[in-house]
Amino acid sequence: MPLRIGILGSGAVGMYYGAKLAHAGSDVHFLIRGDLTEVRQNGIFVRGEGENFRVPKVNCYNSSEEIGPCDLVIIALKATSNPDLVDLVPPLLHEQTVLLTLQNGLGSEEFLAEHFGAERIVGGLCFIAVERHSNSEVERYDYGLIVLGEPARPATERIRQIAAEFSRAKIKCSVTDNLSLERWRKLIWNIPFNGLSIVAGGIDTAAIVGNQNLRQLTLDLMNEVIAAANKCGYALPADAWREHMKRTDSMIGFKPSTLTDWERGKPLEIEAIWGEPLRRAVAAGARMPRTEMLYELLNKLDRDRHNSPT
Amino acid sequence: MPLRIGILGSGAVGMYYGAKLAHAGSDVHFLIRGDLTEVRQNGIFVRGEGENFRVPKVNCYNSSEEIGPCDLVIIALKATSNPDLVDLVPPLLHEQTVLLTLQNGLGSEEFLAEHFGAERIVGGLCFIAVERHSNSEVERYDYGLIVLGEPARPATERIRQIAAEFSRAKIKCSVTDNLSLERWRKLIWNIPFNGLSIVAGGIDTAAIVGNQNLRQLTLDLMNEVIAAANKCGYALPADAWREHMKRTDSMIGFKPSTLTDWERGKPLEIEAIWGEPLRRAVAAGARMPRTEMLYELLNKLDRDRHNSPT
């Protein structure tokens, strides 16, 4: 029997992976909190090197109740919307439903476990550069690997089943026995690029790596993250920054998701990407002064905007 | 015989102290590189709590040659204009001329010593909040103390003579036997406030200390500077940040000079305030990661502007 899949979150990541799965024939149901007209009329266009396709008929709904129980629910909302999940998730659950969080940073599995039980929760890390151009169009710039794993335990059979479903949809994926380590590995990229893109004045990745000062700062931040991960017990190699820089140097300028959030006036995933890693690092005896500085500056910018009348 | 005093630099600091001295009857001569019409017509207005006066007749000139040799030359140009001093200073010198630099940060005495001989050089640190409103008007917001000293040696008789001249003009001043220590003490304020005022989006001191995130960051930066000073051999007490915060909390919001420079499209004193302290700290084995981050961000902002067509 095919997996019944729910997608929570109609941002770039949810749209892209949901459309890939639907395009491959998976039984996908999107929760879209907003106007459904455009998606119902146009479907979803996916653009990117080697893939240009349209999902003509998209199963989309305004409420979880309309979707009902699923076998797999992919959580692709921003971490800043987590409080909403408390109401959005329950109608999607049956006894065996697996919740796969694709959220950035740290703290996502813990939040979901607390509310819906630790047994259901698995995690995925998206190494992808993807941008939503409209309610019905998404563009992928960089490759799009997902790393799937169980929180705090080795990969299980269900993880391999999800990986198989993804692979069938030509979503590149791999399975890890150490999801938390991979979360830290991803932070090596997100902590500098997502933060500097805003603090340095609304610039993309190419502008960051192309500026000698910001490039140095990026490397310093990356080293801080690697050292903190190691203090927390996740053995990232000292040169783990290298693959990130190489990949970023080779891709076209891309706006990190936090910059896109910023430009659209949305709240920033500050706690997930900077706050929680910082707290865990400090608790483990690591120092992350540059990360802390980004955290303080981003908080300031975010709060100013939040507190000022719009 | 009265001291013949030359003032190089017609920014807020040069105007304010020059006008105070002239108002008290000192023999003051201003080098102003720009249109003299306004100053010649209006004189200089000084505003501030407890002092509102006008110097009706200002001796001002477009070239050092017109001024000729002075007994005391006060260097109040931005450190970014130091290369100009190589031509501007010589016509002002006789054998005993003393050069008093009021420049911010580190490296000023060394630069002057290299070009004009170490014997002539003395330094002054301005603890003042002052802003130039026009070519003929300057306003003081905060008290205005000058700390005078010899570089790398105890205070001498000539320092006490300059202090006496300043005191006569009701310029609050004190004399130090450790000018470098006082330079570091001033950096405790300049490094955070001058930098954050720009990086956090063009905000004044009240906005910095009034924001919980930036206040924390300010304290972290201050502690970094104090630790670095100690590593460099300047024994600032661990709570040396306290007087700075207290003073800043009690004064009205003030734009640090670097923010004013930024708003006016002028080059920033990045090397004097952040670069040189950072290099000396690192050479002494101290780490200043937050200061380094400010340095990289400010360099990036400054270079972007400098390189982009105007």
XYZ file of C-alpha atoms in Angstrom:
620
model
C 0.000 0.000 0.000
C 1.418 3.434 -0.863
C 2.424 5.782 1.934
C -0.070 8.535 2.550
C 2.100 11.625 2.943
C 1.159 14.979 4.468
C 3.246 18.087 3.896
C 3.062 20.825 6.531
C 4.526 24.054 5.296
C 4.237 25.518 1.841
C 7.539 27.338 1.767
C 10.300 26.477 -0.682
C 11.337 23.234 1.018
C 7.834 21.804 1.503
C 6.795 22.728 -2.016
C 9.924 21.304 -3.616
C 10.035 17.933 -1.903
C 6.256 17.566 -1.937
C 6.161 18.267 -5.656
C 9.004 15.817 -6.320
C 7.134 13.088 -4.450
C 3.816 13.889 -6.127
C 5.481 14.001 -9.538
C 6.777 10.463 -8.916
C 3.299 9.251 -8.055
C 3.399 9.323 -4.272
C 0.157 10.041 -2.443
C 0.924 13.583 -1.298
C -1.363 16.019 0.520
C -0.323 19.605 1.137
C -1.555 21.731 4.006
C -1.412 25.307 2.730
C -2.482 28.012 5.094
C -3.467 30.680 2.623
C -5.173 31.097 -0.691
C -5.342 27.814 -2.602
C -6.571 29.351 -5.861
C -3.179 29.694 -7.517
C -1.990 26.180 -6.696
C -5.316 24.646 -7.678
C -5.235 26.530 -10.976
C -1.543 26.170 -11.904
C -0.379 23.178 -9.954
C 3.255 23.434 -8.877
C 6.126 24.244 -11.241
C 9.554 22.982 -10.272
C 12.583 24.453 -12.005
C 16.207 23.540 -11.669
C 19.123 22.086 -13.559
C 18.044 18.750 -14.971
C 14.478 19.034 -13.784
C 11.701 21.184 -15.119
C 8.295 19.793 -14.463
C 4.833 20.659 -13.369
C 2.574 18.806 -10.985
C -0.760 19.643 -12.609
C -3.067 18.393 -9.909
C -2.074 19.153 -6.346
C -3.984 17.807 -3.366
C -4.072 20.881 -1.195
C -6.132 21.865 1.783
C -6.550 24.653 4.278
C -6.884 22.414 7.302
C -5.379 19.235 8.691
C -8.865 17.863 9.298
C -9.488 17.779 5.547
C -6.318 15.754 5.066
C -6.866 13.323 7.926
C -4.480 10.612 9.115
C -1.245 10.083 7.163
C 1.542 7.529 7.364
C 4.241 10.137 7.017
C 3.966 13.831 7.858
C 6.765 16.035 6.598
C 7.223 19.095 8.803
C 8.542 21.891 6.621
C 7.223 24.922 8.467
C 9.663 27.439 9.885
C 10.662 26.680 13.461
C 9.118 30.018 14.368
C 5.711 28.503 13.600
C 6.188 25.534 15.920
C 3.474 26.624 18.365
C 0.978 26.185 15.512
C 1.945 22.518 15.171
C 0.228 21.714 18.441
C -3.101 22.135 16.634
C -2.059 21.288 13.090
C -0.537 17.861 13.698
C -3.079 15.811 15.712
C -5.676 15.382 12.907
C -2.893 13.908 10.744
C -1.951 11.188 13.204
C -2.791 7.527 13.402
C -1.015 5.177 15.734
C 1.959 4.547 13.433
C 2.280 7.988 11.833
C 5.878 9.085 11.472
C 6.717 12.780 11.758
C 9.719 13.787 9.666
C 11.004 17.230 10.544
C 13.033 19.051 7.918
C 13.498 22.110 10.111
C 16.816 23.857 10.381
C 18.974 24.114 13.446
C 18.561 22.397 16.761
C 15.534 21.697 18.925
C 13.022 20.518 16.360
C 12.908 16.820 17.276
C 12.789 17.691 20.963
C 9.811 19.998 20.475
C 7.898 17.427 18.432
C 8.756 14.590 20.826
C 7.417 16.592 23.719
C 4.075 17.162 22.042
C 3.506 14.045 19.948
C 5.710 11.360 21.533
C 9.353 10.627 20.860
C 8.668 7.354 19.054
C 7.157 8.989 15.976
C 9.862 11.525 15.367
C 12.561 11.281 12.728
C 14.635 14.020 11.192
C 15.944 15.086 7.831
C 18.529 17.647 6.884
C 18.105 19.398 3.582
C 21.306 20.377 1.852
C 19.564 22.363 -0.788
C 19.358 25.844 -2.188
C 15.784 26.377 -3.166
C 13.589 29.436 -3.484
C 9.860 29.886 -3.822
C 8.988 32.407 -6.517
C 5.227 32.264 -6.081
C 2.544 30.073 -4.547
C 2.916 27.739 -7.513
C 6.577 27.958 -8.522
C 9.759 26.856 -6.861
C 13.333 26.890 -8.142
C 16.210 24.693 -7.016
C 19.733 26.127 -7.408
C 21.860 23.610 -5.591
C 21.719 19.882 -5.451
C 19.105 18.952 -2.888
C 20.400 16.092 -0.799
C 18.397 15.017 2.238
C 20.136 13.218 5.080
C 17.633 11.134 7.046
C 18.008 9.724 10.531
C 16.520 8.822 13.865
C 17.108 11.253 16.719
C 19.703 9.927 19.143
C 19.616 6.366 17.783
C 20.937 4.560 14.714
C 18.882 4.483 11.543
C 15.952 2.037 11.556
C 13.969 0.169 8.964
C 11.392 2.973 8.746
C 14.147 5.447 7.896
C 15.244 3.181 5.042
C 11.638 2.983 3.851
C 11.353 6.769 3.762
C 14.703 6.927 1.976
C 13.408 4.432 -0.583
C 10.262 6.522 -1.135
C 12.424 9.610 -1.638
C 14.849 7.830 -3.931
C 11.954 6.620 -6.065
C 11.042 10.318 -6.465
C 14.620 11.080 -7.523
C 15.264 12.969 -4.314
C 18.896 12.358 -3.500
C 19.091 11.108 0.038
C 21.297 9.317 2.449
C 20.731 7.732 5.826
C 22.734 8.574 8.908
C 23.234 6.807 12.216
C 24.052 10.103 13.880
C 21.449 12.703 13.058
C 22.680 15.195 15.663
C 26.156 15.146 14.195
C 24.668 15.897 10.790
C 22.621 18.732 12.301
C 25.855 20.277 13.566
C 27.479 19.689 10.194
C 24.684 21.643 8.546
C 25.029 24.422 11.124
C 28.599 24.933 9.908
C 26.901 26.459 6.865
C 23.743 27.975 8.319
C 25.309 29.813 11.244
C 27.613 31.996 9.131
C 25.705 32.330 5.879
C 22.175 32.761 7.210
C 23.407 35.319 9.726
C 25.922 37.305 7.690
C 23.539 37.574 4.754
C 21.381 39.812 6.959
C 23.918 41.515 9.211
C 26.198 42.436 6.312
C 23.361 44.229 4.605
C 21.103 41.832 2.701
C 23.593 39.998 0.526
C 23.715 36.545 -1.032
C 26.254 33.764 -0.593
C 28.369 34.877 -3.552
C 28.728 38.352 -2.061
C 29.791 36.829 1.250
C 32.445 34.443 -0.075
C 33.587 37.068 -2.584
C 34.387 39.641 0.083
C 37.707 39.037 1.804
C 36.518 40.275 5.183
C 33.281 38.316 5.207
C 35.006 35.233 3.884
C 37.416 35.361 6.806
C 34.545 35.885 9.211
C 32.696 32.954 7.652
C 35.709 30.719 8.215
C 36.059 31.930 11.794
C 32.391 31.185 12.432
C 32.667 27.769 10.819
C 35.606 26.893 13.032
C 33.631 28.027 16.048
C 30.777 25.693 15.111
C 33.106 22.751 14.516
C 34.819 23.282 17.880
C 31.441 23.596 19.631
C 30.130 20.410 18.006
C 33.177 18.550 19.209
C 32.716 19.882 22.750
C 29.110 18.648 22.558
C 30.343 15.181 21.626
C 29.851 15.269 17.860
C 33.164 14.504 16.245
C 33.250 16.744 13.204
C 36.690 16.824 11.597
C 38.630 20.085 11.896
C 38.385 20.636 8.160
C 34.627 20.023 7.952
C 34.326 23.636 6.770
C 36.080 22.753 3.539
C 33.222 20.923 1.805
C 30.846 23.775 2.683
C 33.141 26.442 1.271
C 33.840 24.411 -1.837
C 30.149 23.889 -2.478
C 29.331 27.537 -1.823
C 32.142 28.759 -4.049
C 30.859 26.609 -6.875
C 27.203 27.584 -6.702
C 25.670 30.791 -7.938
C 24.808 33.468 -5.404
C 21.939 32.210 -3.308
C 19.872 33.887 -0.614
C 19.862 31.836 2.589
C 16.365 31.135 3.895
C 16.773 33.542 6.796
C 17.522 36.397 4.405
C 14.425 35.515 2.396
C 12.429 35.530 5.649
C 13.927 38.900 6.512
C 13.116 40.409 3.135
C 9.539 39.146 3.402
C 9.096 40.568 6.876
C 8.765 37.132 8.441
C 10.162 36.204 11.846
C 13.669 34.744 11.769
C 14.595 31.235 12.961
C 16.978 32.756 15.479
C 16.565 30.288 18.316
C 16.843 27.173 16.146
C 19.889 28.285 14.171
C 21.829 30.401 16.686
C 20.176 30.366 20.121
C 19.893 26.640 20.759
C 23.338 25.681 19.391
C 24.836 28.502 21.463
C 23.120 27.344 24.643
C 24.185 23.747 24.111
C 27.744 24.776 23.312
C 28.016 26.970 26.390
C 26.539 24.193 28.557
C 29.243 21.875 27.202
C 31.962 24.396 27.996
C 32.537 25.717 24.471
C 32.781 29.386 23.596
C 31.105 30.780 20.471
C 31.690 34.523 20.717
C 31.116 35.280 17.030
C 27.988 33.159 16.940
C 26.788 34.905 20.067
C 27.398 38.255 18.425
C 25.361 37.235 15.394
C 22.658 36.018 17.777
C 22.543 39.354 19.575
C 22.578 41.405 16.381
C 19.886 39.315 14.696
C 17.714 39.411 17.789
C 18.061 43.165 17.851
C 17.113 43.530 14.185
C 14.242 41.077 14.488
C 12.810 42.651 17.632
C 13.081 46.165 16.287
C 10.989 45.187 13.342
C 8.567 43.148 15.408
C 8.039 45.998 17.864
C 7.739 48.764 15.340
C 4.356 49.474 13.785
C 4.027 48.216 10.253
C 54.924 84.838 25.898
C 51.642 83.180 24.915
C 51.720 79.839 23.173
C 51.075 80.069 19.474
C 48.656 77.238 18.814
C 47.769 75.635 15.492
C 44.697 73.434 15.096
C 44.750 70.821 12.336
C 41.328 69.432 11.659
C 38.069 71.324 11.627
C 35.832 68.501 12.753
C 33.877 68.578 15.989
C 36.886 67.995 18.242
C 39.208 70.531 16.608
C 36.499 73.167 16.455
C 35.408 72.663 20.042
C 38.784 72.750 21.751
C 40.133 75.400 19.404
C 37.142 77.609 20.080
C 37.447 77.081 23.853
C 41.098 78.139 23.723
C 40.405 81.114 21.463
C 37.501 82.180 23.657
C 39.868 82.240 26.640
C 42.306 84.472 24.753
C 44.827 81.901 23.556
C 46.584 82.583 20.285
C 44.800 80.022 18.126
C 45.131 79.440 14.391
C 42.870 76.996 12.556
C 43.807 75.167 9.398
C 40.535 74.553 7.592
C 40.695 72.709 4.328
C 37.526 73.961 2.721
C 35.468 77.088 2.339
C 36.371 79.690 4.967
C 33.476 82.012 4.186
C 31.098 80.728 6.830
C 33.634 80.712 9.667
C 34.947 84.128 8.689
C 31.422 85.502 8.591
C 29.914 83.811 11.666
C 32.882 82.878 13.769
C 32.367 79.687 15.767
C 29.353 79.027 17.976
C 29.808 76.597 20.840
C 26.746 75.183 22.530
C 26.484 72.893 25.505
C 25.287 72.744 29.067
C 26.852 75.618 30.960
C 28.526 77.097 27.933
C 27.040 78.990 25.051
C 29.423 81.335 23.408
C 30.649 82.605 20.113
C 34.194 83.233 18.986
C 33.510 86.173 16.690
C 36.903 86.433 15.041
C 38.536 83.172 14.071
C 42.049 83.019 12.670
C 41.539 80.511 9.918
C 43.544 79.561 6.896
C 43.547 77.191 3.981
C 47.203 76.283 4.224
C 49.809 75.578 6.873
C 52.167 78.005 5.160
C 49.842 80.881 6.005
C 49.891 79.861 9.658
C 53.618 79.318 9.950
C 55.526 77.929 12.948
C 53.569 77.277 16.144
C 54.573 76.261 19.669
C 51.801 73.720 19.930
C 50.022 71.982 17.067
C 46.854 70.118 17.970
C 46.202 67.236 15.580
C 42.460 66.733 15.385
C 42.121 65.276 11.912
C 40.711 61.800 11.498
C 43.363 59.088 11.503
C 42.233 58.270 7.974
C 43.747 61.611 6.873
C 47.158 60.893 8.389
C 48.930 60.690 5.014
C 48.017 64.366 4.508
C 49.910 65.311 7.664
C 53.207 64.631 5.950
C 52.677 67.855 3.979
C 50.496 69.768 6.395
C 52.712 69.651 9.466
C 56.211 70.800 8.392
C 55.342 74.480 7.791
C 53.997 74.602 11.370
C 57.215 73.412 12.984
C 60.020 75.199 14.720
C 62.638 73.383 16.702
C 60.588 73.130 19.904
C 57.127 72.690 18.416
C 55.068 70.142 20.286
C 52.569 68.026 18.368
C 49.577 67.015 20.458
C 47.511 64.304 18.833
C 43.887 63.975 19.896
C 43.236 61.106 17.518
C 41.261 58.075 18.561
C 42.540 54.542 18.871
C 46.092 53.314 18.618
C 48.952 54.182 16.305
C 48.725 57.962 16.174
C 51.830 58.818 18.223
C 53.819 56.176 16.360
C 52.850 57.615 12.977
C 53.737 61.159 13.999
C 56.993 60.094 15.656
C 58.053 58.361 12.491
C 57.526 61.457 10.372
C 58.317 64.337 12.684
C 60.509 62.880 15.433
C 59.448 61.169 18.625
C 60.582 64.039 20.861
C 57.828 66.398 19.747
C 54.935 64.052 20.187
C 52.468 64.085 23.045
C 48.973 62.673 23.190
C 45.571 63.601 24.473
C 42.443 61.534 24.900
C 39.150 63.312 24.553
C 36.366 61.930 26.673
C 33.748 64.043 25.046
C 30.547 63.812 23.112
C 30.582 66.603 20.613
C 29.012 67.108 17.241
C 29.591 69.642 14.491
C 26.344 70.999 13.121
C 27.865 73.256 10.484
C 31.164 74.866 9.558
C 30.558 77.403 12.293
C 28.633 75.572 15.004
C 29.549 72.801 17.362
C 27.578 71.260 20.231
C 28.923 69.438 23.251
C 26.678 66.838 24.874
C 28.942 65.204 27.388
C 31.564 66.572 29.683
C 34.709 67.019 27.643
C 37.642 65.868 29.701
C 41.040 65.624 28.029
C 43.657 63.295 29.473
C 47.141 64.446 28.467
C 50.345 62.469 28.511
C 53.694 61.630 26.984
C 53.859 58.486 24.886
C 55.640 55.679 26.732
C 57.044 57.935 29.420
C 55.770 59.734 32.514
C 54.248 63.184 32.174
C 56.740 66.026 31.751
C 56.789 69.729 32.458
C 55.575 70.529 28.932
C 52.527 68.329 29.506
C 51.728 70.306 32.646
C 52.129 73.548 30.684
C 49.662 72.393 28.072
C 47.318 71.274 30.839
C 47.600 74.723 32.402
C 46.774 76.369 29.066
C 43.736 74.111 28.697
C 42.608 74.654 32.272
C 42.804 78.410 31.771
C 40.371 77.908 28.872
C 38.070 75.919 31.183
C 38.847 72.717 29.338
C 38.722 70.009 31.970
C 41.915 68.057 31.772
C 44.088 65.688 33.659
C 47.626 64.470 33.201
C 48.578 60.812 33.030
C 51.874 59.008 33.449
C 50.574 56.147 31.322
C 49.077 57.431 28.114
C 48.848 53.997 26.491
C 46.818 52.656 29.373
C 44.447 55.576 28.985
C 44.220 54.885 25.244
C 43.095 51.357 26.034
C 40.687 52.683 28.639
C 39.089 54.877 25.998
C 38.921 51.946 23.590
C 36.671 50.173 26.098
C 34.074 52.684 24.939
C 35.023 53.286 21.309
C 35.339 49.657 20.229
C 31.755 48.694 21.083
C 29.867 51.942 20.623
C 31.557 53.263 17.478
C 31.213 49.853 15.839
C 27.760 48.765 16.942
C 26.276 52.151 16.094
C 26.961 51.319 12.440
C 26.617 47.537 12.332
C 23.322 47.560 14.242
C 21.826 49.903 11.692
C 22.785 53.505 12.311
C 21.755 53.962 15.933
C 22.932 56.183 18.768
C 24.322 55.251 22.181
C 20.909 55.357 23.879
C 19.519 52.858 21.373
C 22.487 50.572 22.017
C 22.360 50.564 25.815
C 18.553 50.463 25.731
C 18.431 47.239 23.718
C 19.023 44.141 25.825
C 20.862 42.277 23.090
C 23.154 45.134 22.141
C 23.784 46.000 25.766
C 24.981 42.452 26.380
C 27.135 42.604 23.281
C 28.580 45.931 24.433
C 29.539 44.398 27.774
C 31.082 41.391 26.055
C 33.116 43.684 23.810
C 34.191 45.820 26.759
C 35.412 42.756 28.616
C 37.315 41.686 25.543
C 39.078 45.063 25.401
C 39.917 45.001 29.116
C 41.370 41.488 28.839
C 43.370 42.467 25.754
C 44.749 45.576 27.449
C 45.908 43.455 30.362
C 47.604 40.999 28.021
C 49.353 43.949 26.408
C 50.646 45.052 29.808
C 48.152 47.786 30.647
C 46.535 46.921 33.933
C 42.945 48.004 33.527
C 40.760 46.736 36.365
C 38.226 44.033 35.488
C 35.361 46.444 36.181
C 36.756 49.280 34.060
C 33.657 48.891 31.883
C 31.496 50.152 34.740
C 32.373 53.852 34.507
C 31.784 53.795 30.742
C 28.358 52.197 31.042
C 27.389 54.515 33.860
C 28.381 57.571 31.879
C 26.659 56.337 28.732
C 23.474 55.450 30.602
C 23.357 58.949 32.050
C 23.920 60.890 28.840
C 21.397 61.515 26.098
C 21.649 59.432 22.952
C 24.773 60.442 21.103
C 26.128 59.446 17.724
C 29.690 58.130 17.994
C 32.097 59.870 15.647
C 32.380 56.811 13.402
C 28.620 56.805 12.834
C 28.774 60.479 11.948
C 31.590 59.695 9.515
C 29.501 56.867 8.070
C 26.433 59.059 7.626
C 28.528 61.696 5.917
C 30.115 59.212 3.551
C 33.577 59.694 5.039
C 36.103 56.915 5.489
C 35.950 55.199 8.875
C 38.805 55.107 11.394
C 38.812 51.336 11.225
C 42.516 50.690 11.607
C 43.004 53.068 14.532
C 39.993 51.914 16.548
C 39.739 48.206 15.691
C 42.619 47.077 13.461
C 45.610 48.255 15.470
C 44.258 47.224 18.910
C 43.366 43.830 17.442
C 46.840 43.325 15.962
C 48.530 44.312 19.213
C 46.234 42.088 21.248
C 46.825 39.095 19.000
C 50.573 39.706 19.079
C 50.369 39.652 22.895
C 48.428 36.391 22.860
C 44.959 37.798 23.539
C 41.863 36.844 21.593
C 39.288 39.459 20.563
C 36.805 37.529 18.451
C 33.940 40.023 18.763
C 36.233 42.940 18.037
C 37.586 41.052 15.058
C 34.048 40.458 13.843
C 33.263 44.170 14.094
C 36.505 44.859 12.251
C 35.567 42.518 9.400
C 32.004 43.810 9.155
C 33.051 47.467 9.211
C 35.761 46.849 6.643
C 33.230 45.184 4.422
C 30.741 48.062 4.738
C 33.443 50.680 4.264
C 34.988 48.991 1.225
C 31.641 48.369 -0.433
C 30.913 52.037 -0.277
C 34.403 53.044 -1.286
C 34.403 50.726 -4.302
C 30.922 51.493 -5.523
C 30.397 54.413 -7.876
C 28.864 57.445 -6.207
